[in-house]
XYZ file of C-alpha atoms in Angstrom:
609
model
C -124.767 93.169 -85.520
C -122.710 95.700 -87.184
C -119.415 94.449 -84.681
C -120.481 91.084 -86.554
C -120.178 92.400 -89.637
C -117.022 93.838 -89.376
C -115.258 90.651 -87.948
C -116.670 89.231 -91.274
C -115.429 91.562 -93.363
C -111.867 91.628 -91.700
C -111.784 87.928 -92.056
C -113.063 87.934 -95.779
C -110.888 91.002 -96.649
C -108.164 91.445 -94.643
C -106.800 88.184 -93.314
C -105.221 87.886 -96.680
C -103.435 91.460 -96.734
C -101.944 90.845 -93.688
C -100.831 87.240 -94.294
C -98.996 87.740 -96.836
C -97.240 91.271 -95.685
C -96.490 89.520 -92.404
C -94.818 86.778 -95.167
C -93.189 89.316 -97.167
C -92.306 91.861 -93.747
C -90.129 88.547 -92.287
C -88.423 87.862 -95.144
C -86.935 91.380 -95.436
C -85.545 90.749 -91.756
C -84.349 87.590 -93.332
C -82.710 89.151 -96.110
C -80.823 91.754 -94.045
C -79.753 88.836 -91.341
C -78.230 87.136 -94.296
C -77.001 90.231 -96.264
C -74.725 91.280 -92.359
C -74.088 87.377 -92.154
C -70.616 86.057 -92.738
C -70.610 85.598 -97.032
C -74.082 86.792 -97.416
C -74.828 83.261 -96.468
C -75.255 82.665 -92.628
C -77.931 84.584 -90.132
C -76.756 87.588 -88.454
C -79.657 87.795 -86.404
C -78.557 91.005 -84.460
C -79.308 92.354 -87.627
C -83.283 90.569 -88.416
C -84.615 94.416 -86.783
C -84.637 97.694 -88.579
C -82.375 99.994 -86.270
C -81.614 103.137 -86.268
C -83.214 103.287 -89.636
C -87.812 103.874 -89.570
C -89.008 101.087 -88.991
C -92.474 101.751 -89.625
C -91.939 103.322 -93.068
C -90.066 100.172 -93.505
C -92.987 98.222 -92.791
C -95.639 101.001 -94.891
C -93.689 100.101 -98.078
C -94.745 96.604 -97.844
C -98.170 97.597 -97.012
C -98.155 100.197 -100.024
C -97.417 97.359 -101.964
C -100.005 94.868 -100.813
C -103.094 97.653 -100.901
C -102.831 97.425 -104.016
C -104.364 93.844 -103.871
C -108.221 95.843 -103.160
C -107.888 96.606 -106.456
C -108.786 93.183 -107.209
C -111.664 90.969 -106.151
C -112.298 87.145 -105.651
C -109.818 84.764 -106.685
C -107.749 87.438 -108.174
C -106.923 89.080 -104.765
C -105.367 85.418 -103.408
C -103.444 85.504 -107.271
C -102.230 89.056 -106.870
C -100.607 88.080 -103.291
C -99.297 85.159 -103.957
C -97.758 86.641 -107.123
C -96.191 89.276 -105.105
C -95.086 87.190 -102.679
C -93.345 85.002 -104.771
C -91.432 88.077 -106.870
C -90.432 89.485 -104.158
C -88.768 86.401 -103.053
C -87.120 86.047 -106.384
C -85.725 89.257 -106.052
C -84.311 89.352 -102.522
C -82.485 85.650 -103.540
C -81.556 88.208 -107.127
C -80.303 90.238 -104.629
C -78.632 88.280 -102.258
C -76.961 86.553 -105.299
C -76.022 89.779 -107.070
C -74.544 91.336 -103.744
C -72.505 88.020 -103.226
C -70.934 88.333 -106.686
C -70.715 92.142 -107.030
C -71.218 93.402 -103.483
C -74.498 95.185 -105.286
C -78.057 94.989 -106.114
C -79.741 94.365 -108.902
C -81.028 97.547 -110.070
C -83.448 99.094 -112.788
C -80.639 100.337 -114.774
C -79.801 97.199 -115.814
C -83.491 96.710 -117.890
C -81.927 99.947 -119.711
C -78.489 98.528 -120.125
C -78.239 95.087 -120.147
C -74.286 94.902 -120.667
C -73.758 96.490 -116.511
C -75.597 93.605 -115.078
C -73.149 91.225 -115.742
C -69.818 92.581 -116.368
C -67.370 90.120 -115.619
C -69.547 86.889 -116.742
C -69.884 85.639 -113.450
C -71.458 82.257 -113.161
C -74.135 83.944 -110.931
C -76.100 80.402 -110.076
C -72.788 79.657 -108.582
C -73.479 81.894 -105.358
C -76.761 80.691 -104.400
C -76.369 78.736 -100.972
C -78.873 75.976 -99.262
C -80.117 78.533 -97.074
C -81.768 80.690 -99.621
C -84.599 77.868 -99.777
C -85.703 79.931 -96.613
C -87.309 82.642 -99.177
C -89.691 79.760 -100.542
C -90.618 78.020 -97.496
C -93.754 79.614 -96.777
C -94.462 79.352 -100.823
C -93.841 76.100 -100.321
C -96.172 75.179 -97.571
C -98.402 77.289 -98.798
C -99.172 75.043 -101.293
C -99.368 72.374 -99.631
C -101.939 73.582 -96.907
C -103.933 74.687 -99.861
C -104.045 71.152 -101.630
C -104.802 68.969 -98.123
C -107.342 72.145 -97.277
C -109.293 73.103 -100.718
C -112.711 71.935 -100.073
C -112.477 73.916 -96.946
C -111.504 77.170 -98.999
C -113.801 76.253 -101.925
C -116.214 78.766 -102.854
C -114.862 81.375 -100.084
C -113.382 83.899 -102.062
C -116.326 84.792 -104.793
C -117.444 87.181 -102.035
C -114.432 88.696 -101.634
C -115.285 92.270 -103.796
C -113.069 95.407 -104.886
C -112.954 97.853 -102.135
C -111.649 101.137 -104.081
C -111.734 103.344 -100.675
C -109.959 101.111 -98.387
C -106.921 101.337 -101.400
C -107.452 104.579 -101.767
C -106.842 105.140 -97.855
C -104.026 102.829 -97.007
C -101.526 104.143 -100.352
C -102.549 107.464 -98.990
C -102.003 107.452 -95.451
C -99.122 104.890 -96.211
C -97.602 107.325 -98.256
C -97.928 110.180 -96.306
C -96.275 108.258 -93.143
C -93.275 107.825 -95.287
C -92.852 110.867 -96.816
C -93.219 112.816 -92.959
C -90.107 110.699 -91.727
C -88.374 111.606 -95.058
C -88.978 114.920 -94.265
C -87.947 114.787 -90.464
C -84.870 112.815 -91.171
C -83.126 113.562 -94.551
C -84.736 117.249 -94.644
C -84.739 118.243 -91.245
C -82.036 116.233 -89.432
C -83.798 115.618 -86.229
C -81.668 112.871 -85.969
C -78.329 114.879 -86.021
C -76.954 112.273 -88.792
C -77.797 109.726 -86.978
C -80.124 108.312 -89.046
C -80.705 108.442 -92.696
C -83.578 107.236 -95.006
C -84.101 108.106 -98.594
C -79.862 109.070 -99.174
C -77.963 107.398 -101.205
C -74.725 105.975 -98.994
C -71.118 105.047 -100.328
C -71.960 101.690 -100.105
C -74.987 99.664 -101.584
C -75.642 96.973 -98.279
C -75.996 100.467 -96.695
C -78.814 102.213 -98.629
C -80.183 98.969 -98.329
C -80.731 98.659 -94.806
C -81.889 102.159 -94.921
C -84.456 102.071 -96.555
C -85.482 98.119 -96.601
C -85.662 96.076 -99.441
C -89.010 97.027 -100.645
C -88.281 100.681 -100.385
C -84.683 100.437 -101.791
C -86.276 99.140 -105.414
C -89.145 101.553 -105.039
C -86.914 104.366 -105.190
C -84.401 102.786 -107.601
C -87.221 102.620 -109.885
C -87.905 106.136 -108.831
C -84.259 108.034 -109.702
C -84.569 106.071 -113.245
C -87.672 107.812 -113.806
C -87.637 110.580 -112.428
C -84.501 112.073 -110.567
C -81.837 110.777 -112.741
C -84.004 110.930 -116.399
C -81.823 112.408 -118.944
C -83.009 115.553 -119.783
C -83.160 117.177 -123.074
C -81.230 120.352 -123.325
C -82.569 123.554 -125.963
C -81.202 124.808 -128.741
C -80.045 127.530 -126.867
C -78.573 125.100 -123.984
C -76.900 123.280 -126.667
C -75.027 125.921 -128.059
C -74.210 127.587 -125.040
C -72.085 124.411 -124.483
C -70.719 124.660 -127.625
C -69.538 128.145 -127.329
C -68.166 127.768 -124.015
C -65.964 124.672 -125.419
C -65.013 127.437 -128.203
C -64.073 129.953 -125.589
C -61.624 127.876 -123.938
C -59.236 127.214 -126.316
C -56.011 129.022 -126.345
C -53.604 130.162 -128.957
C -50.313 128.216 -127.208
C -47.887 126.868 -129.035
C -46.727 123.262 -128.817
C -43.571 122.376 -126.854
C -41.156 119.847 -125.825
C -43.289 117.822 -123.718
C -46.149 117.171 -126.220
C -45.862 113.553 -127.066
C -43.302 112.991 -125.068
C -44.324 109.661 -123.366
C -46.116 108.288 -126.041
C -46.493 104.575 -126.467
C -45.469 103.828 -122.876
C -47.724 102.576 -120.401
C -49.598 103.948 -117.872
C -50.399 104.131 -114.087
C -52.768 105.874 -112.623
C -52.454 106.267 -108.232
C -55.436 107.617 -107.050
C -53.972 108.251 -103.359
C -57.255 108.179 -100.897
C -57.128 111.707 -98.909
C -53.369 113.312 -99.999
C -53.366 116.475 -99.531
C -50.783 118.832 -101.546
C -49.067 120.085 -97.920
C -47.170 117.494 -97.302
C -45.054 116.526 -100.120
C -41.734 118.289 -99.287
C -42.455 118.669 -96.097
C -40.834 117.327 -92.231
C -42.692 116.722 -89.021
C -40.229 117.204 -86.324
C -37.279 116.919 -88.586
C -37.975 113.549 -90.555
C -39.790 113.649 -94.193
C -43.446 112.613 -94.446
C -43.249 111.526 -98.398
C -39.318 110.992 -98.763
C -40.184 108.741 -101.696
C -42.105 111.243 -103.348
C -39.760 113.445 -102.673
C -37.285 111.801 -104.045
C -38.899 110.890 -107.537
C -39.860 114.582 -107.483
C -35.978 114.960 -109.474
C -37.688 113.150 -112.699
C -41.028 114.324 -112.507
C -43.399 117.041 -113.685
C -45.287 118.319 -109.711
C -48.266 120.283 -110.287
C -47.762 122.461 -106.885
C -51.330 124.166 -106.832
C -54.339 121.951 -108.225
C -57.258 122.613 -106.085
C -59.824 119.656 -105.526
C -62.858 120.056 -107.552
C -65.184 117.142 -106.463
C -68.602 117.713 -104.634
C -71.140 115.185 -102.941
C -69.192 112.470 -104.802
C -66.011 112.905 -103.032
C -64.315 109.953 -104.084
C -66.157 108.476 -107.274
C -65.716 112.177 -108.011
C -61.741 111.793 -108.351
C -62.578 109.195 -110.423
C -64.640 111.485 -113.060
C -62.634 114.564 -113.105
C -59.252 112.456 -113.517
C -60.305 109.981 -116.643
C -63.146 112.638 -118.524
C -62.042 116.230 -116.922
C -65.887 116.736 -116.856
C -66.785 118.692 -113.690
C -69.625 116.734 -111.216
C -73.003 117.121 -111.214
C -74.161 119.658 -108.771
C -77.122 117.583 -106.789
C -76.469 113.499 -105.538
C -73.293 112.099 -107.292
C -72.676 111.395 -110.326
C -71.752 107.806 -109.987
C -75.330 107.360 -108.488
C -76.879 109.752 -111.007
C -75.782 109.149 -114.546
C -74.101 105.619 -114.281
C -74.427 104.690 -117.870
C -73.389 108.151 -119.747
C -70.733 108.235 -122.583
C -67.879 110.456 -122.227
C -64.780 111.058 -124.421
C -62.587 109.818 -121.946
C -59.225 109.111 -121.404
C -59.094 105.509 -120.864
C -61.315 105.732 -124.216
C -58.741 107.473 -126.830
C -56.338 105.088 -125.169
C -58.603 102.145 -126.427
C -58.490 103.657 -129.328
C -54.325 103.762 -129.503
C -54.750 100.244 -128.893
C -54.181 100.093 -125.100
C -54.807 97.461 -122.714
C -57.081 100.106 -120.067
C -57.820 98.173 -116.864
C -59.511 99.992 -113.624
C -58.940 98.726 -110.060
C -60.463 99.724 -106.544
C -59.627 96.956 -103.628
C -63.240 96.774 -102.636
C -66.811 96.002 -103.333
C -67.688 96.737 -107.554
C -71.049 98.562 -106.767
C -69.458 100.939 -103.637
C -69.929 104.072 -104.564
C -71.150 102.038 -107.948
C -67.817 102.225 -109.523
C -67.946 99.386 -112.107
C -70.683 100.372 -113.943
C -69.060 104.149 -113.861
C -65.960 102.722 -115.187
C -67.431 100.928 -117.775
C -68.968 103.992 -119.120
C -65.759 105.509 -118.404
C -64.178 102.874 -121.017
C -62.790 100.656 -119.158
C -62.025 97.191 -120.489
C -61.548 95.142 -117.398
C -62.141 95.839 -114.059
C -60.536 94.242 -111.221
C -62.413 94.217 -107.101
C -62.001 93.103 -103.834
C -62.785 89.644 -105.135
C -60.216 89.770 -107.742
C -57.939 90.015 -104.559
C -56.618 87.780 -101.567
C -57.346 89.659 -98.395
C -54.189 88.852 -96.762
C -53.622 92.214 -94.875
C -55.845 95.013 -93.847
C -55.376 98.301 -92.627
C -57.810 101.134 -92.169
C -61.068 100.660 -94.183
C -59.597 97.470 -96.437
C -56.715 95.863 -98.279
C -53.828 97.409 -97.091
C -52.075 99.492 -99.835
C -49.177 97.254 -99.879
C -50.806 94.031 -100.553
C -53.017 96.149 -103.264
C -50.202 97.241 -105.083
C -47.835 93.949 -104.827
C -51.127 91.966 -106.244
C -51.734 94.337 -108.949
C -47.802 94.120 -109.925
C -48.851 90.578 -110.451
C -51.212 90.636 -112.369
C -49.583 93.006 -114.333
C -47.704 90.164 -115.027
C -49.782 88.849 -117.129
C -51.154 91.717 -119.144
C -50.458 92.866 -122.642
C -48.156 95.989 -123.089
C -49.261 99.201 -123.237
C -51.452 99.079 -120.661
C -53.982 101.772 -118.552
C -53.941 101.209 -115.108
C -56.183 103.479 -112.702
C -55.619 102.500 -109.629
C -57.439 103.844 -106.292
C -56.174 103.439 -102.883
C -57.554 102.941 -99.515
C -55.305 102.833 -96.043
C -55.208 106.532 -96.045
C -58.841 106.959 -95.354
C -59.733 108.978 -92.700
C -59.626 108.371 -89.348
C -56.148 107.056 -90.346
C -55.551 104.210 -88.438
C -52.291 102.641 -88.995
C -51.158 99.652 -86.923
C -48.477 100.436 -84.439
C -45.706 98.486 -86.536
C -46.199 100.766 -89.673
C -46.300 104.023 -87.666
C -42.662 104.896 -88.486
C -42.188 108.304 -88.290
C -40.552 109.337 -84.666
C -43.202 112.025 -83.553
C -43.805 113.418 -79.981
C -46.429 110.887 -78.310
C -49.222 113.380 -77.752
C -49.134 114.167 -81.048
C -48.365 111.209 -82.481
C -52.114 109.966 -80.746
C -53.640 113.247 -82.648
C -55.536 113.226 -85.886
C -52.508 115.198 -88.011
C -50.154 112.694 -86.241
C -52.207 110.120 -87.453
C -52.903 111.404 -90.571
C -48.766 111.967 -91.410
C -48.092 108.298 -89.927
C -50.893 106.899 -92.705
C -49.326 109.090 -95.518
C -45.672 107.950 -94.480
C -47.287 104.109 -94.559
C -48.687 105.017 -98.491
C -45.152 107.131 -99.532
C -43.451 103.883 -98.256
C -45.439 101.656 -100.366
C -45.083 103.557 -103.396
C -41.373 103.388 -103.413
C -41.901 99.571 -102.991
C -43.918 100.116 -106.337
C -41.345 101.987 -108.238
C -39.352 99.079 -106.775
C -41.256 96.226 -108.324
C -41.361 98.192 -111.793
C -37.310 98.095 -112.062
C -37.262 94.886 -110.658
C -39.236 93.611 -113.993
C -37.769 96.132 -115.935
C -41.135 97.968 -116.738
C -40.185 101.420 -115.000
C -38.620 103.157 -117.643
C -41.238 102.227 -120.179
C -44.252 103.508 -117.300
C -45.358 106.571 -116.900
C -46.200 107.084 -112.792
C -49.216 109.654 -112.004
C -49.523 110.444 -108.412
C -52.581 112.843 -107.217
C -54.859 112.908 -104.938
C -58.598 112.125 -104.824
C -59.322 114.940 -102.514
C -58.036 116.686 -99.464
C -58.341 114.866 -96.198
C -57.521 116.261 -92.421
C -58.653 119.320 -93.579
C -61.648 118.348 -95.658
C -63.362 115.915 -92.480
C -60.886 116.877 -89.097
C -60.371 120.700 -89.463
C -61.884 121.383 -86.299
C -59.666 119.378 -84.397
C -56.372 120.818 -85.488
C -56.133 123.625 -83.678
C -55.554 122.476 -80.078
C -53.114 119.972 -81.231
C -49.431 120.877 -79.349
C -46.781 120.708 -81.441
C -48.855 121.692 -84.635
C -46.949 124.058 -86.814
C -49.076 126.969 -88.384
C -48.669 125.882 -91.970
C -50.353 122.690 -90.995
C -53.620 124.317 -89.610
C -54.157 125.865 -93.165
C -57.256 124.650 -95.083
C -55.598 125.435 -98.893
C -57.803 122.851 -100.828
C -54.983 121.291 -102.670
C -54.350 117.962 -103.852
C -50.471 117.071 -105.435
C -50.412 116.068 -109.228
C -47.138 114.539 -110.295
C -45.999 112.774 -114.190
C -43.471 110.650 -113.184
C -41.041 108.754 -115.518
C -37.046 108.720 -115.551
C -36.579 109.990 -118.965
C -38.225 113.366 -117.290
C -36.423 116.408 -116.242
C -37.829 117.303 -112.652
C -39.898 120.550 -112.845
C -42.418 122.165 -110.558
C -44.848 123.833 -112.322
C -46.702 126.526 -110.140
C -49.542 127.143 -112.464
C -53.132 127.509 -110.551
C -55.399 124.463 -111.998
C -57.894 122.053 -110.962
C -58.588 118.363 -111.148
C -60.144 118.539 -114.178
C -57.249 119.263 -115.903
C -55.267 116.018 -114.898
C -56.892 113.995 -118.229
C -56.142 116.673 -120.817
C -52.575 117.543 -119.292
C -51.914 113.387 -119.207
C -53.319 113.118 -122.463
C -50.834 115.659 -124.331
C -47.748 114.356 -123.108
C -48.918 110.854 -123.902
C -49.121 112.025 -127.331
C -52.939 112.374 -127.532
C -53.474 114.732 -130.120
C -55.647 118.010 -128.799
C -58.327 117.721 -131.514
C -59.501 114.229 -129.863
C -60.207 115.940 -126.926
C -60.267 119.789 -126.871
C -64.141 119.873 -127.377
C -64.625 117.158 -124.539
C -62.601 117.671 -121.804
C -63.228 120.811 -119.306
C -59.887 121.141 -118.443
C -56.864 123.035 -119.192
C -53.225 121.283 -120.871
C -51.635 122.467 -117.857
C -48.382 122.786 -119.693
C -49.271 124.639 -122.268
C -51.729 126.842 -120.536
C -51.561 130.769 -119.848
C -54.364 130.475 -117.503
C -53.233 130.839 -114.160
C -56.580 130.285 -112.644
C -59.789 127.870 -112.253
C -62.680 127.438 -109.809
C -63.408 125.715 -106.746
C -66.448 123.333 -106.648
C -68.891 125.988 -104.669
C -68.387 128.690 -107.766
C -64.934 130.615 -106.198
C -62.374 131.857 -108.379
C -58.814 130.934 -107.518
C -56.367 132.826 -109.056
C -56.031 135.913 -111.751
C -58.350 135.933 -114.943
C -57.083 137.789 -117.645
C -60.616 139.698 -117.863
C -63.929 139.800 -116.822
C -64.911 137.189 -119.980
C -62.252 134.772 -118.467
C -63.739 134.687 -115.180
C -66.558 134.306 -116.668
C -66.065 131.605 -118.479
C -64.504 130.459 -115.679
C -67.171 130.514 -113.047
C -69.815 128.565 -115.945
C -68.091 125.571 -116.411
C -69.831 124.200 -113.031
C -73.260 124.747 -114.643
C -72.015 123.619 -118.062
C -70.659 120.026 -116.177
C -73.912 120.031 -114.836
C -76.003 120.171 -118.230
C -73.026 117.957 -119.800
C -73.988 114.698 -117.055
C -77.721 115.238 -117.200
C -78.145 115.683 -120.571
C -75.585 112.491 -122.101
C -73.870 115.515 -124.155
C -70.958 113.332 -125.521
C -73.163 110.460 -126.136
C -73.294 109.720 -130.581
């Protein structure tokens, strides 16, 4: 009798809660096949299975979502479901739609601030494809089973009732389930990094597969509560920032160089992974960077500028070089605080009536940089899709094509004009196609990582003299001011343990030294090398004087030092080390703060009116 009752009960109560998470569970696999499918628009199915990522968790946020259905009774449990069902099919094709556009998803953030969800008015409609009718299928004949088969169904569901414990039970044991492979994974690594869950990765498709649609929007919803909620500093807090702003100014005097490229236009190369060692330098007699070298005679080379970014590697070269505001200390800022104001320099270059225009050759939401760049001031932002994929090396768009496209659309932009610029071919593991490996190195170590790594930084000096190239072949290069740095070290930072068994490897090339090159570059410039110990956050306030910025607009803002007009011969690497000689203890200091007054800076909105 009591088996009896229980099929009843499971038939009553249950055949709809696992109807429609079976529904909702197969069109997550259908999502993902479509996401890894050629356009976002044909089936991978290698990809319609959850693997390496936990599958079951994957599978527990659907069913988190769906207990909440024995909340209701009757009619409104078969409403609730069907409901669900249905949103969550709008949002995957939302998704799917977004992702084809922006190569992101759509994303809580954009309820707060509407003006990031569609930033280059995109007819969005435009990318839905035939196939997407897939999401609605079931919906569809759904509804039609229900309208041949009603007076079968009528009257069934009145007995359907609440059922508070079996809620109660499922969220919690759900919940728990998910949170133990959280633990297991992202806490305690028993994967070895071969798995992650609840991380955020450089690219968006990535978290997503991670941690399934339904969990990737459950968590989204989470850092925008929770994680990533402004917070709201003291009194005390607040004028601790204050003071420390005070603190850093210096009694310098102006010189030559203030002002002294005013008015002309600007380029920004953020070189992926060059590291400082190089520039100069020979491998078995031949010049890595002879282009750099060469434009070296008319430019002002920052020598020792130590990188400064943390979990944001990248996105972090971003920050430092546009708002000289040091990264947050947990996540990455780009993740973290994508809508905060800053005083930045693309900003006071609006402001000076510059045409400012950001560029990265691939997807707008990796490492989210569009929105970022938006709040970074940014007028116009150009992706991968603003691009013709005619040549790929490495990770993407080779850095040739990149920069001959950009030169053309250059073309058609308004003088003066803010270019930032970020580069990819260098990116580690440096694979450069045997027809660009130029540089006559001994085979073994030609096939090692620093062989590599000097081949792929020969490839990028080479295509940055074809750069300076296409600037006097339009006559722009005089009237463009060149800056040259890079995002963050490289072989050292992700390959150190392979260089010392390399043969032929010269003992200034094993040296982990942390240091990125900063060049100003611009004919009218007498070359100079300044040796002065600074940081990336002092790129934007150094750029900013000799562009004729004047220090007020950003001496209270910006972290950073005016590197030429500067008698601090120090700063501090990202984990809290002092490089270099403070003056006193209060320098050092001050000094060894700024990381925890970045920190309260990005969580709190500081700048923001």
């Amino acid at each position: 009798m009591r088996n009896f009752k229980f099929k009843q009960w499971f038939k009553k109560l249950d055949k709809l809660f696992f109807l429609f998470g079976i529904f909702i569970w197969l069109k997550s696999l259908l999502f993902l096949a479509l996401l890894h499918g050629k356009d976002s628009a044909t089936l991978n199915i290698s990809r319609m299975y959850f693997s390496p990522p936990p599958t079951l968790s994957h599978i527990l946020f659907i069913v988190i979502i769906m207990s909440f259905g024995f909340l209701f009774y009757g009619r409104g449990r078969i409403a609730y479901y069907i409901s669900i069902n249905l949103l969550f099919s709008l949002l995957l094709i939302g998704d799917l739609i977004y992702f084809r556009a922006y190569g992101g998803f759509l994303t809580f953030s954009q309820v707060m601030v509407p003006a990031s969800f569609n930033p280059s008015n995109k007819a969005l409609l435009s990318y839905l494809h035939f196939i997407d009718i897939l999401f609605f299928l079931d919906i569809i004949l759904g509804i039609v089973y229900f309208i041949k088969r009603s007076h079968v169904y009528k009257g069934t569901f009145k007995n359907i009732k609440k059922n508070i414990l079996a809620f109660v039970m499922i969220f919690s044991l759900s919940t728990g389930a998910i949170y133990l492979e959280h633990y297991l994974i992202d806490v305690k690594d028993v994967t070895k990094g071969s798995m992650l869950f609840f991380k955020v990765c450089w690219a968006q498709f990535q978290t997503m597969s991670n941690m399934s649609p339904a969990g990737y929007h459950i968590y989204d919803i989470y850092l925008q509560f929770a994680d990533n909620k402004t917070k709201n500093l003291t009194s005390e807090e607040k004028d601790n920032i204050d003071q420390w702003f005070k603190d850093k100014k210096e009694d310098v005097e102006d010189n030559e160089l203030k002002g002294k490229l005013k008015g002309k236009n600007l380029i920004f190369l953020q070189i992926e992974s060059l590291e400082n060692f190089v520039i100069g330098d020979k491998a078995f007699g031949e010049e890595i960077t002879p282009n750099i070298n060469k434009i070296l005679n008319n430019s002002l080379y920052f020598n020792n500028i130590y990188e400064q970014v943390n979990n944001g590697t990248s996105s972090d070269g971003d920050l430092l070089s546009v708002t000289s505001v040091i990264p947050v200390r947990e996540g990455s800022t780009v993740y973290r605080y994508p809508n905060n104001t800053y005083n930045s320099l693309p900003s006071m270059l609006n402001d000076m009536g510059y045409n400012t225009i950001s560029t990265h050759p691939e997807k707008a939401y990796n490492w989210n940089w569009r929105p970022n760049h938006r709040s970074f001031g940014f007028k116009k932002s150009w992706d991968i899709n603003d691009y013709v994929i005619d040549e790929e090396i490495g990770p993407g768009l080779s850095d040739g094509s990149f920069y001959r496209q950009v030169m053309e659309k250059l073309d058609k932009e308004k003088s003066p004009f803010f270019l930032h610029a970020v580069t990819l071919t260098s990116h580690g593991p440096f694979d450069v196609p045997k027809k660009e490996r130029l540089l006559n190195l001994p085979k073994e170590f030609d096939e090692s990582i620093m062989g590599s790594y000097f081949q792929s930084i020969n490839y990028v000096d080479r295509q940055i003299g074809n750069l300076i190239n296409m600037l006097k072949e339009r006559d722009m290069l005089k009237d463009t001011v060149l800056v040259i740095y890079g995002d963050h070290t490289g072989v050292h930072k992700f390959y150190q343990d392979k260089l010392n068994n390399i043969n032929g490897m010269e003992d200034r090339w094993k040296e982990k030294d942390l240091k990125v090159p900063f060049i100003i570059y611009n004919p009218e410039l007498n070359g100079e090398t300044r040796d002065i110990i600074g940081g990336q956050v002092d790129m934007m306030p150094t750029v900013a004087y000799v562009m004729g910025i004047p220090e007020e607009k950003f001496q209270n803002t910006a972290m950073g030092k005016v590197l030429v007009k500067s008698k601090k011969n120090f700063t501090v690497l990202n984990y809290g080390e002092i490089v270099g000689t403070p003056s006193s203890k209060k320098e050092e200091e001050h000094m060894k703060n700024s990381i925890s007054i970045g920190n309260k800076i990005l969580e709190s909105n500081y700048f923001k009116k």
